[in-house]
Amino acid sequence: MTEISEVSRNTKLMIDGAPFVVEDVNFVKPGKGRAIYRLRLRNLFDGMAREITYHSGDRVEEVSVTSHEMQYLYEESGNYVFMDTETFEQHPMNKKQIGPKAVFLKEGCMVTILIMHGRIIDINLPKFVELAVTESAYTTKTDTVTAQQKMVTLETGATVGVPPFVKEGDIIKVDTRTGTYVERTGTKK
């Protein structure tokens, strides 16, 4: 059992017999009484979101999971298929389980799969991925005080805000944790 004050983002918890991942922790210290921890959680089996409030001093059960490197192969009728590079076994995972991370999956990329009791429960993407820009709106240069941004569509279907100099065919680096543009790395050959 773990003290609630030690729980942070991406901690895996067992609640009511189901594994959850902590997506956000809000700490509130009222003027009177014990501190409150509000957790936003996502069920690792069905992808459903849930919010739970705990008081300081409460204890929660952490889930022990193992991690394994796998390669993303393809998407088929709402299921994403991953292959174990050592045994070549293929493992499907539905879109609800993966959640918003699915838009950064590129065929052939390596991901870390989290397994609990022989069942895949979550994936961890690399911190950064390089994706090609497939659609880009034309922008005109205007006098502005703040940096301009335009929205582009990437090869996986994700949309990201980028600087105006990024154009269709460019390859950009994207932070998968925040879904934001990092840098332009080249052009598609």
Tab-separated table of C-alpha atoms in Angstrom:
chain	number	residue	atom	x	y	z
A	1	MET	CA	0.000	0.000	0.000
A	2	THR	CA	1.221	3.458	-0.943
A	3	GLU	CA	0.524	6.765	0.776
A	4	ILE	CA	-1.659	8.993	-1.445
A	5	SER	CA	0.909	11.822	-1.223
A	6	GLU	CA	3.413	9.613	-3.119
A	7	VAL	CA	1.073	9.101	-6.095
A	8	SER	CA	2.002	11.027	-9.240
A	9	ARG	CA	1.111	11.119	-12.923
A	10	ASN	CA	1.419	7.729	-14.719
A	11	THR	CA	1.297	5.760	-11.455
A	12	LYS	CA	-0.646	2.496	-11.887
A	13	LEU	CA	-3.228	1.811	-9.147
A	14	MET	CA	-5.632	-1.045	-8.391
A	15	ILE	CA	-9.077	0.368	-7.519
A	16	ASP	CA	-12.167	-1.817	-7.044
A	17	GLY	CA	-10.372	-4.762	-8.666
A	18	ALA	CA	-9.447	-2.888	-11.865
A	19	PRO	CA	-6.118	-1.322	-12.868
A	20	PHE	CA	-6.055	2.440	-13.431
A	21	VAL	CA	-3.383	4.892	-14.563
A	22	VAL	CA	-3.249	8.315	-12.914
A	23	GLU	CA	-3.602	11.002	-15.600
A	24	ASP	CA	-3.665	14.019	-13.295
A	25	VAL	CA	-3.261	14.805	-9.587
A	26	ASN	CA	-4.698	17.989	-8.056
A	27	PHE	CA	-3.665	18.870	-4.522
A	28	VAL	CA	-5.924	21.180	-2.489
A	29	LYS	CA	-5.145	22.347	1.048
A	30	PRO	CA	-8.280	23.883	2.547
A	31	GLY	CA	-7.964	26.422	5.343
A	32	LYS	CA	-9.422	23.921	7.776
A	33	GLY	CA	-9.144	20.144	7.755
A	34	ARG	CA	-7.010	17.615	5.901
A	35	ALA	CA	-5.500	18.117	2.463
A	36	ILE	CA	-7.435	16.711	-0.508
A	37	TYR	CA	-6.010	14.849	-3.510
A	38	ARG	CA	-8.234	14.697	-6.605
A	39	LEU	CA	-7.102	12.017	-9.039
A	40	ARG	CA	-8.183	11.795	-12.672
A	41	LEU	CA	-7.787	8.149	-13.651
A	42	ARG	CA	-8.184	6.018	-16.777
A	43	ASN	CA	-9.183	2.359	-16.552
A	44	LEU	CA	-6.496	0.315	-18.301
A	45	PHE	CA	-8.925	-2.411	-19.406
A	46	ASP	CA	-11.756	-0.394	-20.968
A	47	GLY	CA	-10.300	3.131	-21.258
A	48	MET	CA	-13.085	4.784	-19.229
A	49	ALA	CA	-12.168	7.924	-17.259
A	50	ARG	CA	-12.937	8.365	-13.575
A	51	GLU	CA	-12.268	10.942	-10.853
A	52	ILE	CA	-11.702	10.010	-7.224
A	53	THR	CA	-10.999	12.204	-4.204
A	54	TYR	CA	-8.704	11.098	-1.378
A	55	HIS	CA	-7.626	12.773	1.867
A	56	SER	CA	-4.038	13.028	3.061
A	57	GLY	CA	-3.073	9.899	4.966
A	58	ASP	CA	-5.213	7.600	2.768
A	59	ARG	CA	-3.457	4.602	1.260
A	60	VAL	CA	-3.877	3.101	-2.217
A	61	GLU	CA	-2.724	-0.147	-3.821
A	62	GLU	CA	-0.132	0.134	-6.582
A	63	VAL	CA	-0.258	-2.362	-9.449
A	64	SER	CA	2.865	-4.306	-10.350
A	65	VAL	CA	3.292	-4.347	-14.103
A	66	THR	CA	6.039	-5.623	-16.363
A	67	SER	CA	7.205	-3.773	-19.433
A	68	HIS	CA	8.205	-5.238	-22.768
A	69	GLU	CA	9.467	-3.670	-26.005
A	70	MET	CA	7.212	-4.293	-29.011
A	71	GLN	CA	6.874	-2.983	-32.543
A	72	TYR	CA	3.674	-1.370	-33.824
A	73	LEU	CA	2.629	-3.092	-37.069
A	74	TYR	CA	-0.745	-1.823	-38.300
A	75	GLU	CA	-4.324	-0.827	-37.439
A	76	GLU	CA	-7.205	-3.093	-38.403
A	77	SER	CA	-10.887	-2.371	-37.662
A	78	GLY	CA	-10.242	-0.360	-34.483
A	79	ASN	CA	-7.520	-2.677	-33.165
A	80	TYR	CA	-3.834	-1.790	-33.141
A	81	VAL	CA	-1.528	-4.767	-33.651
A	82	PHE	CA	1.853	-4.976	-31.913
A	83	MET	CA	4.559	-7.604	-32.452
A	84	ASP	CA	6.986	-9.000	-29.910
A	85	THR	CA	10.358	-8.646	-31.662
A	86	GLU	CA	11.810	-11.695	-29.881
A	87	THR	CA	9.011	-14.262	-30.350
A	88	PHE	CA	7.234	-12.592	-33.329
A	89	GLU	CA	3.864	-13.061	-31.582
A	90	GLN	CA	1.235	-10.470	-32.505
A	91	HIS	CA	-0.907	-8.809	-29.844
A	92	PRO	CA	-3.972	-6.633	-30.662
A	93	MET	CA	-5.010	-3.686	-28.499
A	94	ASN	CA	-8.211	-1.682	-29.003
A	95	LYS	CA	-8.316	2.068	-29.607
A	96	LYS	CA	-10.102	2.765	-26.298
A	97	GLN	CA	-7.242	1.192	-24.337
A	98	ILE	CA	-4.597	3.253	-26.115
A	99	GLY	CA	-6.571	6.490	-25.846
A	100	PRO	CA	-5.252	9.750	-27.306
A	101	LYS	CA	-1.768	8.273	-27.811
A	102	ALA	CA	-3.042	6.420	-30.901
A	103	VAL	CA	-2.558	9.453	-33.179
A	104	PHE	CA	1.223	9.248	-32.710
A	105	LEU	CA	1.577	5.570	-33.655
A	106	LYS	CA	3.536	5.182	-36.881
A	107	GLU	CA	3.943	1.771	-38.513
A	108	GLY	CA	7.234	0.209	-37.476
A	109	CYS	CA	7.801	2.329	-34.351
A	110	MET	CA	8.970	0.699	-31.138
A	111	VAL	CA	6.819	1.122	-28.013
A	112	THR	CA	6.944	-0.160	-24.450
A	113	ILE	CA	3.974	-2.399	-23.646
A	114	LEU	CA	2.829	-2.742	-20.027
A	115	ILE	CA	1.601	-6.213	-19.062
A	116	MET	CA	-0.327	-7.255	-15.950
A	117	HIS	CA	-1.222	-10.906	-15.316
A	118	GLY	CA	-0.398	-11.794	-18.940
A	119	ARG	CA	-2.689	-9.120	-20.400
A	120	ILE	CA	-1.605	-5.943	-22.217
A	121	ILE	CA	-2.945	-2.976	-20.284
A	122	ASP	CA	-1.148	0.106	-21.625
A	123	ILE	CA	1.542	1.405	-23.966
A	124	ASN	CA	4.279	3.969	-23.474
A	125	LEU	CA	5.327	5.818	-26.601
A	126	PRO	CA	8.803	7.225	-27.160
A	127	LYS	CA	9.025	10.813	-25.853
A	128	PHE	CA	9.459	12.172	-29.378
A	129	VAL	CA	8.357	10.904	-32.803
A	130	GLU	CA	9.230	12.177	-36.254
A	131	LEU	CA	6.229	12.431	-38.583
A	132	ALA	CA	5.682	13.840	-42.065
A	133	VAL	CA	3.328	16.766	-42.683
A	134	THR	CA	0.607	15.698	-45.152
A	135	GLU	CA	-1.619	18.805	-45.116
A	136	SER	CA	-0.635	22.374	-44.431
A	137	ALA	CA	-2.654	25.562	-44.780
A	138	TYR	CA	-1.084	28.495	-46.600
A	139	THR	CA	-0.358	31.436	-44.306
A	140	THR	CA	0.404	35.042	-45.091
A	141	LYS	CA	3.001	36.975	-43.178
A	142	THR	CA	1.456	39.678	-41.019
A	143	ASP	CA	2.803	42.069	-38.426
A	144	THR	CA	2.368	40.371	-35.072
A	145	VAL	CA	3.834	40.731	-31.641
A	146	THR	CA	3.388	37.088	-30.733
A	147	ALA	CA	4.606	34.019	-32.592
A	148	GLN	CA	2.254	32.771	-35.291
A	149	GLN	CA	1.037	29.189	-35.402
A	150	LYS	CA	-0.810	27.231	-38.052
A	151	MET	CA	-2.384	23.798	-37.830
A	152	VAL	CA	-1.008	20.950	-39.950
A	153	THR	CA	-2.118	17.347	-40.379
A	154	LEU	CA	0.505	14.638	-39.956
A	155	GLU	CA	0.796	11.255	-41.680
A	156	THR	CA	-0.933	9.531	-38.747
A	157	GLY	CA	-3.913	11.914	-38.794
A	158	ALA	CA	-2.769	13.975	-35.796
A	159	THR	CA	-3.119	17.756	-35.973
A	160	VAL	CA	-0.374	19.915	-34.477
A	161	GLY	CA	0.256	23.651	-34.244
A	162	VAL	CA	3.518	24.618	-35.994
A	163	PRO	CA	5.378	27.785	-37.063
A	164	PRO	CA	4.439	29.260	-40.478
A	165	PHE	CA	7.645	28.058	-42.221
A	166	VAL	CA	6.644	24.373	-41.899
A	167	LYS	CA	5.145	23.137	-45.153
A	168	GLU	CA	3.671	19.987	-46.671
A	169	GLY	CA	6.317	17.261	-47.037
A	170	ASP	CA	8.424	18.438	-44.075
A	171	ILE	CA	9.285	15.986	-41.315
A	172	ILE	CA	8.778	17.385	-37.826
A	173	LYS	CA	9.573	16.153	-34.327
A	174	VAL	CA	6.534	16.010	-32.007
A	175	ASP	CA	6.486	15.569	-28.217
A	176	THR	CA	4.090	12.642	-27.623
A	177	ARG	CA	3.461	13.609	-23.984
A	178	THR	CA	2.041	17.034	-24.845
A	179	GLY	CA	1.237	16.671	-28.546
A	180	THR	CA	3.267	19.767	-29.422
A	181	TYR	CA	5.734	20.664	-32.176
A	182	VAL	CA	9.419	20.529	-31.184
A	183	GLU	CA	11.409	21.127	-34.381
A	184	ARG	CA	11.605	20.565	-38.123
A	185	THR	CA	14.031	17.714	-38.835
A	186	GLY	CA	14.009	17.525	-42.632
A	187	THR	CA	11.906	16.959	-45.719
A	188	LYS	CA	10.267	13.829	-47.053
A	189	LYS	CA	12.202	12.231	-49.898
